[in-house]
PDB file of C-alpha atoms in Angstrom:
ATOM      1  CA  UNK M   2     -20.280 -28.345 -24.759  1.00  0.00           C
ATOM      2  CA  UNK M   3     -17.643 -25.768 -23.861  1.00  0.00           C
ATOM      3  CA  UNK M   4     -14.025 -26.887 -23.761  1.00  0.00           C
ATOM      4  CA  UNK M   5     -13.346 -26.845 -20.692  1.00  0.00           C
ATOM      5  CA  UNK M   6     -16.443 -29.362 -20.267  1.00  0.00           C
ATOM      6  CA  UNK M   7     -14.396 -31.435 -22.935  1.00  0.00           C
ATOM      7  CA  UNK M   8     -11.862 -30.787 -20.571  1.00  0.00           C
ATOM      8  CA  UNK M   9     -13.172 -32.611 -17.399  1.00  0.00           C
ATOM      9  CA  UNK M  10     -14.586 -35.672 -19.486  1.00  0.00           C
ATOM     10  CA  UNK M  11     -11.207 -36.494 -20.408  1.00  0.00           C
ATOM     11  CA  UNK M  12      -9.960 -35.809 -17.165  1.00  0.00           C
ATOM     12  CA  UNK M  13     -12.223 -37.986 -15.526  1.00  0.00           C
ATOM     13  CA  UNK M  14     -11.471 -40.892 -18.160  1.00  0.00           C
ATOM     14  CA  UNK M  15      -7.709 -40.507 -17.775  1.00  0.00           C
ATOM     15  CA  UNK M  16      -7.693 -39.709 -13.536  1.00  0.00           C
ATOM     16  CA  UNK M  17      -3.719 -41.167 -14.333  1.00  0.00           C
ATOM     17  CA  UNK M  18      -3.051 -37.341 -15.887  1.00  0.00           C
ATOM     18  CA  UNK M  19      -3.026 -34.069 -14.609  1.00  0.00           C
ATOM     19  CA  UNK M  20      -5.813 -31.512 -15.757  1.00  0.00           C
ATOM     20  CA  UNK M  21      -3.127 -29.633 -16.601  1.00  0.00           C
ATOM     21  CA  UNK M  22      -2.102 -32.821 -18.867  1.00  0.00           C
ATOM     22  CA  UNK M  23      -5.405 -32.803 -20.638  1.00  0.00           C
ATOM     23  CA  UNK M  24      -5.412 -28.869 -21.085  1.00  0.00           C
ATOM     24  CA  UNK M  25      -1.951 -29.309 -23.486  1.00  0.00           C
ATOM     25  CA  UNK M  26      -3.452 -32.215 -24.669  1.00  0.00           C
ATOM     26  CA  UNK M  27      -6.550 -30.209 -25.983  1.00  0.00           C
ATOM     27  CA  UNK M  28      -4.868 -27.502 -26.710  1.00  0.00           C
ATOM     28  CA  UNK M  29      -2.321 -29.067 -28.809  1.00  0.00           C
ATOM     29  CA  UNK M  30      -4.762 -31.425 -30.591  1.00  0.00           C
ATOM     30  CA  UNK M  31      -6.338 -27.819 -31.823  1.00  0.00           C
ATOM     31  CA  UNK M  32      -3.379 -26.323 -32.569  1.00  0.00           C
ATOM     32  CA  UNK M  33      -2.082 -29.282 -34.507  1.00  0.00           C
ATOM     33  CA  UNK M  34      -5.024 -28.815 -37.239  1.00  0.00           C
ATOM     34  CA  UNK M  35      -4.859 -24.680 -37.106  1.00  0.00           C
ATOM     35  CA  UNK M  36      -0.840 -25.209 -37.687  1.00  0.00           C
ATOM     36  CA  UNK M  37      -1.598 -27.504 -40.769  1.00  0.00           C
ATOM     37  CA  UNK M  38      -4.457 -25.281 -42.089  1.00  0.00           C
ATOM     38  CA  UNK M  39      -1.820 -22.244 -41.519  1.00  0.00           C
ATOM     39  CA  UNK M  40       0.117 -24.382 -44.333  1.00  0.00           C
ATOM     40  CA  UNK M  41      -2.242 -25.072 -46.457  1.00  0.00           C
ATOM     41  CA  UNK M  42      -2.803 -28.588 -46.037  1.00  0.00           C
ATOM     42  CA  UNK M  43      -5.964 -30.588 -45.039  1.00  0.00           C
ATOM     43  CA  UNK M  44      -7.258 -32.366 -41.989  1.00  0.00           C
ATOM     44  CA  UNK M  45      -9.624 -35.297 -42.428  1.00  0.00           C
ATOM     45  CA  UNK M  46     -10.818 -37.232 -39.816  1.00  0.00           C
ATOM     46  CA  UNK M  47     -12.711 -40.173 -40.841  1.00  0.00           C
ATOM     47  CA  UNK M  48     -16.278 -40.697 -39.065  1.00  0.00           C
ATOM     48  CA  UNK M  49     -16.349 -36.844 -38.574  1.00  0.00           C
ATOM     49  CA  UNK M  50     -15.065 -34.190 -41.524  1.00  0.00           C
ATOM     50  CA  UNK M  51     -12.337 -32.346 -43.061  1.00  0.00           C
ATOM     51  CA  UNK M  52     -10.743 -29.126 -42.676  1.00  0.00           C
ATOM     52  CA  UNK M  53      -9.457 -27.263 -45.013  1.00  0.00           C
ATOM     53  CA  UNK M  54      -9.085 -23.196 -46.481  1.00  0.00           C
ATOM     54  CA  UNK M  55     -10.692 -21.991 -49.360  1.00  0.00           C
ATOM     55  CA  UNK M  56      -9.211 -19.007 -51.386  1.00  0.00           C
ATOM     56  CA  UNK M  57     -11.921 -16.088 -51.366  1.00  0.00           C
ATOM     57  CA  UNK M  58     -11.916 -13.531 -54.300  1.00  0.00           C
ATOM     58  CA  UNK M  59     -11.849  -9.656 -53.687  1.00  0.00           C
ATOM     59  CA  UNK M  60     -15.033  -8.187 -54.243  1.00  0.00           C
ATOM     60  CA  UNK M  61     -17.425  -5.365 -53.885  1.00  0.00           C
ATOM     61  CA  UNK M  62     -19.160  -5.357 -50.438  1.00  0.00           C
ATOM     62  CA  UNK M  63     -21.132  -2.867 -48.732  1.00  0.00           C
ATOM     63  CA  UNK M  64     -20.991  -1.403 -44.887  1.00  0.00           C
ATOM     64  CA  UNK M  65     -24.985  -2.084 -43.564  1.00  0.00           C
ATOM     65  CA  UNK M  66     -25.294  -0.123 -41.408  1.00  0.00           C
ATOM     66  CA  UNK M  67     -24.054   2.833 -43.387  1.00  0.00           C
ATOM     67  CA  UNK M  68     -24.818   1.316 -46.937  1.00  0.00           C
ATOM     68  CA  UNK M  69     -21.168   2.610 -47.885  1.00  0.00           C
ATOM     69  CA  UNK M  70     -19.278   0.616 -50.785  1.00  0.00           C
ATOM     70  CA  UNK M  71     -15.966  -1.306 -49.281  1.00  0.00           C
ATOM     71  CA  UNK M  72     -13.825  -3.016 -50.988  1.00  0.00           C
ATOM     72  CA  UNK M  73     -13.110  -6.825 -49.020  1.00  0.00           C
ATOM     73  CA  UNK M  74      -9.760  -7.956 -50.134  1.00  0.00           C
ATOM     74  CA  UNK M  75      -8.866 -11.434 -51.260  1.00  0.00           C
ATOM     75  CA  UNK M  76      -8.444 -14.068 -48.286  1.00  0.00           C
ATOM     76  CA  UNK M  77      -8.095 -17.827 -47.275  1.00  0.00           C
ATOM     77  CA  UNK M  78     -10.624 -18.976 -45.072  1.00  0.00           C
ATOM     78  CA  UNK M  79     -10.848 -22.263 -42.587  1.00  0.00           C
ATOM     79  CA  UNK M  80     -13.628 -24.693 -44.276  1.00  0.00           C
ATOM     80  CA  UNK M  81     -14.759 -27.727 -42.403  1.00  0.00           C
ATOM     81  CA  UNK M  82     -16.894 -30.165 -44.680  1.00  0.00           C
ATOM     82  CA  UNK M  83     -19.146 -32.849 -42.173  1.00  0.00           C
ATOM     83  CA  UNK M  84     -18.186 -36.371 -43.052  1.00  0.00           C
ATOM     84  CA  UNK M  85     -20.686 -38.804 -44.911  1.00  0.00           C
ATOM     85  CA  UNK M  86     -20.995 -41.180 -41.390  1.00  0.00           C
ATOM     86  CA  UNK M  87     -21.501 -37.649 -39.445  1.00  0.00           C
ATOM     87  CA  UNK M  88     -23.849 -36.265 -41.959  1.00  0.00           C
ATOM     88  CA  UNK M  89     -26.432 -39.240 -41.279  1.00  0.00           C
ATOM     89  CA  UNK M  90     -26.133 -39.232 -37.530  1.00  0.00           C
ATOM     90  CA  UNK M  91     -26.571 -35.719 -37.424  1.00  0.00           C
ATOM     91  CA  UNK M  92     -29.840 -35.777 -39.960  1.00  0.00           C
ATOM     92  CA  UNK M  93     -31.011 -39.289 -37.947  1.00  0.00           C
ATOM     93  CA  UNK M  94     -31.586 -37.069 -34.957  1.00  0.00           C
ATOM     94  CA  UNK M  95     -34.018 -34.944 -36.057  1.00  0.00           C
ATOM     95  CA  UNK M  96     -37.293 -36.970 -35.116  1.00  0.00           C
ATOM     96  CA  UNK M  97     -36.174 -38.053 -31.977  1.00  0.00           C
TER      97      UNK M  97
ATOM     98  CA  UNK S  18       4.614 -33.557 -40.606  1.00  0.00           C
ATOM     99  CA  UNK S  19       4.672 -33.888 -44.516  1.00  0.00           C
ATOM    100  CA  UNK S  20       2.977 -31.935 -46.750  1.00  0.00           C
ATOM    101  CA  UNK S  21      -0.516 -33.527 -47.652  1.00  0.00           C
ATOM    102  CA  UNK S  22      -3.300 -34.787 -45.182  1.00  0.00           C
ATOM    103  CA  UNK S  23      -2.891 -35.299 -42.145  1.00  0.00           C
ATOM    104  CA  UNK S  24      -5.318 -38.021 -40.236  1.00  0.00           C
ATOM    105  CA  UNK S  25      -5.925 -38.630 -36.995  1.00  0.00           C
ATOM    106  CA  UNK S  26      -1.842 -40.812 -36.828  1.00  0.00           C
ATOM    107  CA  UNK S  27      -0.305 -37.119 -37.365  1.00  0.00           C
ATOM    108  CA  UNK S  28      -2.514 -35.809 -34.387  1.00  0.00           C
ATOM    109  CA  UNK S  29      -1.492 -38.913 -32.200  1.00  0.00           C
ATOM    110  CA  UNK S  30       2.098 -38.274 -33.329  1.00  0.00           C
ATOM    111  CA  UNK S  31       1.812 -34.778 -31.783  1.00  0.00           C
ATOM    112  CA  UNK S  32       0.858 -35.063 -28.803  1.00  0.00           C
ATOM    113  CA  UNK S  33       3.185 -38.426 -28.406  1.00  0.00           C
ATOM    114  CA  UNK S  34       6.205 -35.632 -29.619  1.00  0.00           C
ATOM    115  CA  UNK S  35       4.512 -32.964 -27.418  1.00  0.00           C
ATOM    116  CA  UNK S  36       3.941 -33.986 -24.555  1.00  0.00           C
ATOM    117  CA  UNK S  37       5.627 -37.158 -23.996  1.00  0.00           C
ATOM    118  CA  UNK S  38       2.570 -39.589 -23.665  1.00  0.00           C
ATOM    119  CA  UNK S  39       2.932 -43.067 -25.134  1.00  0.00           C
ATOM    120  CA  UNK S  40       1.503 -43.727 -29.010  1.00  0.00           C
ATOM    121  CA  UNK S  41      -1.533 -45.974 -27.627  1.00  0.00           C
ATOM    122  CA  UNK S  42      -2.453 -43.481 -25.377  1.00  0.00           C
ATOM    123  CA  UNK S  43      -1.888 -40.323 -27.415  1.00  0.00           C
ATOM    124  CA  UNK S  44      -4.140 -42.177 -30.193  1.00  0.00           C
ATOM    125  CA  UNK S  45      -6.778 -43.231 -27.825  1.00  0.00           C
ATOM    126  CA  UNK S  46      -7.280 -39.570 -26.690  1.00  0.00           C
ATOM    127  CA  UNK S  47      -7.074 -38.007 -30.292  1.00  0.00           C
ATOM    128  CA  UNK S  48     -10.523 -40.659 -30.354  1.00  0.00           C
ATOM    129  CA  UNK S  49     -11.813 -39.720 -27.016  1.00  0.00           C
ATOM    130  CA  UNK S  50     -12.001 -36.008 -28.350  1.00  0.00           C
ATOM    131  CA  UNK S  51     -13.428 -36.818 -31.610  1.00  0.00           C
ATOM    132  CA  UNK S  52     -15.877 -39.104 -30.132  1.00  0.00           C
ATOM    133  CA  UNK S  53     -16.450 -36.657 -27.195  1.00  0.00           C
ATOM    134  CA  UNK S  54     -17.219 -33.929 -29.774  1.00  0.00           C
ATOM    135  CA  UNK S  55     -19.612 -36.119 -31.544  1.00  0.00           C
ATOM    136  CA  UNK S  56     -21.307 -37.354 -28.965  1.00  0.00           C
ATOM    137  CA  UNK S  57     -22.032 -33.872 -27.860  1.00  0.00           C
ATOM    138  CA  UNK S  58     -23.752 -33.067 -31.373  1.00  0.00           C
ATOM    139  CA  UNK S  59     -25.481 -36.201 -31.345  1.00  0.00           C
ATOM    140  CA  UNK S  60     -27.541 -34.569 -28.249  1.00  0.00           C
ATOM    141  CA  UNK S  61     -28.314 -31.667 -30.147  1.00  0.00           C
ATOM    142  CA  UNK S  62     -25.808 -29.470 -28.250  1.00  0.00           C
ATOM    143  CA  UNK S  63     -23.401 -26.738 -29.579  1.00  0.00           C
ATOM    144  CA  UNK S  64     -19.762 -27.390 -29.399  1.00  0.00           C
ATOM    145  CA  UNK S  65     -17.788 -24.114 -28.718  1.00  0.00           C
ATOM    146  CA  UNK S  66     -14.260 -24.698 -28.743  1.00  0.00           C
ATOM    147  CA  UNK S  67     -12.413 -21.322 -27.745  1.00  0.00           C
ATOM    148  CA  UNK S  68      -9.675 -20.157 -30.251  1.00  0.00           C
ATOM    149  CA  UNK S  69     -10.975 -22.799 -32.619  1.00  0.00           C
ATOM    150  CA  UNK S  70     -14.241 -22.668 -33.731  1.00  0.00           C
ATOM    151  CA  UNK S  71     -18.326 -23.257 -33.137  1.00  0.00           C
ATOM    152  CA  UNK S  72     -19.906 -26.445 -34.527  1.00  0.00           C
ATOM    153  CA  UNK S  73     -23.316 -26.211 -34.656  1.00  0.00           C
ATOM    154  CA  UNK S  74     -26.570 -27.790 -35.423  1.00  0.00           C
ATOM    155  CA  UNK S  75     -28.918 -26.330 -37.997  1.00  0.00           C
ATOM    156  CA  UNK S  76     -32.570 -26.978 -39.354  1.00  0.00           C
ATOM    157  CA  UNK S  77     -33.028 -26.800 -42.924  1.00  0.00           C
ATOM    158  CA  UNK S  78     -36.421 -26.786 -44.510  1.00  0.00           C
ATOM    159  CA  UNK S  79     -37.463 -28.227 -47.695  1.00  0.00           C
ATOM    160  CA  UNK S  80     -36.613 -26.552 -51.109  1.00  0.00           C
ATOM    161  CA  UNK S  81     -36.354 -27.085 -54.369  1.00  0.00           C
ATOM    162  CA  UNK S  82     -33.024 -27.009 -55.723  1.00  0.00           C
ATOM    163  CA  UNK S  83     -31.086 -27.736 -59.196  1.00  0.00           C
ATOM    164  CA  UNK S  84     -28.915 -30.690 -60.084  1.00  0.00           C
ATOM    165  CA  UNK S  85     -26.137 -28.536 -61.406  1.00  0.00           C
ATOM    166  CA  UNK S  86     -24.837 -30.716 -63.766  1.00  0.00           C
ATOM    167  CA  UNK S  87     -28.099 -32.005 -65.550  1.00  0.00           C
ATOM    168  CA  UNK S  88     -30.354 -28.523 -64.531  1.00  0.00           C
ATOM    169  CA  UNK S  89     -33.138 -30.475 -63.632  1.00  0.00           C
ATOM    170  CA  UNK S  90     -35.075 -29.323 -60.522  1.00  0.00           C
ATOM    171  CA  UNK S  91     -35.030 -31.973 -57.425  1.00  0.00           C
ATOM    172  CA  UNK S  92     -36.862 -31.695 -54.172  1.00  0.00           C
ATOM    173  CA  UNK S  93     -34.140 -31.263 -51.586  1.00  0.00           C
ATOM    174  CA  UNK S  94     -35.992 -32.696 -47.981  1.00  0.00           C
ATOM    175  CA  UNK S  95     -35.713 -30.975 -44.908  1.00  0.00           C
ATOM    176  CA  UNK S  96     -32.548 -32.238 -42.837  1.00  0.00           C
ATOM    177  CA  UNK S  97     -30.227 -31.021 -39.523  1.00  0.00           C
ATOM    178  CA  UNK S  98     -27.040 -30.194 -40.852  1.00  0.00           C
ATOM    179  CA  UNK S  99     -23.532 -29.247 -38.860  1.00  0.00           C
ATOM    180  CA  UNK S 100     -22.437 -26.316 -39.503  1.00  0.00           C
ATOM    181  CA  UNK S 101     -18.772 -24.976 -38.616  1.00  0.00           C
ATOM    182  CA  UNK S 102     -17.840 -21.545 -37.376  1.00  0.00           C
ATOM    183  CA  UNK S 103     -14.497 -21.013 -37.222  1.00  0.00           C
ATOM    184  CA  UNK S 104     -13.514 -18.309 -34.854  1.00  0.00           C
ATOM    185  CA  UNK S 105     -11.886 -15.246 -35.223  1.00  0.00           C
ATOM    186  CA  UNK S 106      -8.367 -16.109 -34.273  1.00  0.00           C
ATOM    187  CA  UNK S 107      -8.758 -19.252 -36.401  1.00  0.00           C
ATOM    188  CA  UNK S 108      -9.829 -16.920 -39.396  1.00  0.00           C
ATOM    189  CA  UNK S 109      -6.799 -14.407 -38.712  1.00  0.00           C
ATOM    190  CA  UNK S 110      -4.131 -17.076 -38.210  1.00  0.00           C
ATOM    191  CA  UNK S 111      -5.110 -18.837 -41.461  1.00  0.00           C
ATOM    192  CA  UNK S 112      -5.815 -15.632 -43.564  1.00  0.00           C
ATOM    193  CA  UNK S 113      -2.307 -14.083 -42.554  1.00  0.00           C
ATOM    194  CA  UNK S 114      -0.514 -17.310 -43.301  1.00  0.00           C
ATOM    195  CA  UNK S 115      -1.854 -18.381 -46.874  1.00  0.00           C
ATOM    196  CA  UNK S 116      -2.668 -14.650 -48.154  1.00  0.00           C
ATOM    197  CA  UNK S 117      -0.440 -12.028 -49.703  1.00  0.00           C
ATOM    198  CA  UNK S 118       1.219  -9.419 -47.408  1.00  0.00           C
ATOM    199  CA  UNK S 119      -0.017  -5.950 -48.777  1.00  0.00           C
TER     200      UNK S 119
END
């Protein structure tokens, strides 16, 4: 599912708005969690996951292709853990 | 928005100060997309949100793993997992916010 197929299902649930309605409301239900990541706060969204940034150390790396040494700086990067309820679903659908 | 977690009330609350729709239907469509995202995943699809992120589906096999706390070794079973990408501009935006300027 691309977002703009997220798009048109809400759309077609809500004919009362404008797909132009839906777009902001997409796009500012997305921008809502990347603005409180951007803070360092957490998003958790019961029946689904949380998001949240982890702090990543500086360390060694190495270019493959060339096999070079670099040096990756520290950074804070977006980390979504799945939700317990999600988890299960997700596993449950394995067989079928 | 305070500082602390925000649920799926603070994303209702933004799109009711946003965009001007009313608080039952701003929190009825925060559900519609979570639910709309699940469902998705439930089918086995991959959910590409652009500027966000990827979620997607992954098969793990079985291995043996550790308890880390007691270091005895446990059979871990194979499951399907969700896995989260998040995409480049997500990656930047949060990186250039919450890390040091040089």
């Amino acid at each position: 599912m691309l977002r703009s197929e997220l798009i048109d299902t809400l759309h077609l649930e809500n004919p009362h708005l404008t797909r132009e309605d839906v777009e902001r409301v997409v796009s500012v239900f997305f921008e809502s969690i990347t603005q409180t990541l951007e803070k360092g706060a957490r998003v958790e969204l019961r029946g689904f996951g949380a998001f949240s940034t982890r702090y990543r150390k500086a360390r060694a790396g190495r270019n493959p292709r060339t096999g070079g040494d670099v040096f990756i700086p520290e950074k804070h990067v977006p980390f979504f853990r799945t939700g317990k309820e999600l988890k299960a679903r997700i596993d449950n659908t394995r067989k079928e | 928005m305070s500082i602390g977690t925000v649920t799926r009330a603070d994303l209702a609350e933004s799109l009711y100060r946003e965009i001007g729709l009313s608080r039952s239907e701003s929190a009825q469509l925060v559900e519609s997309i979570i639910n709309h995202v699940i469902d998705a995943l439930i089918r086995g699809e991959t959910v590409k949100l652009a500027g966000f992120g990827t979620f997607s589906l992954r098969d793990k096999n079985e291995r043996v793993g550790r308890n880390p706390k007691t270091g005895q070794t446990v059979q871990i079973t194979s499951r399907r997992v969700l896995v989260f990408k998040p995409s480049q501009v997500l990656r930047e935006r949060v990186d250039s916010s919450l890390s040091p300027k040089p």
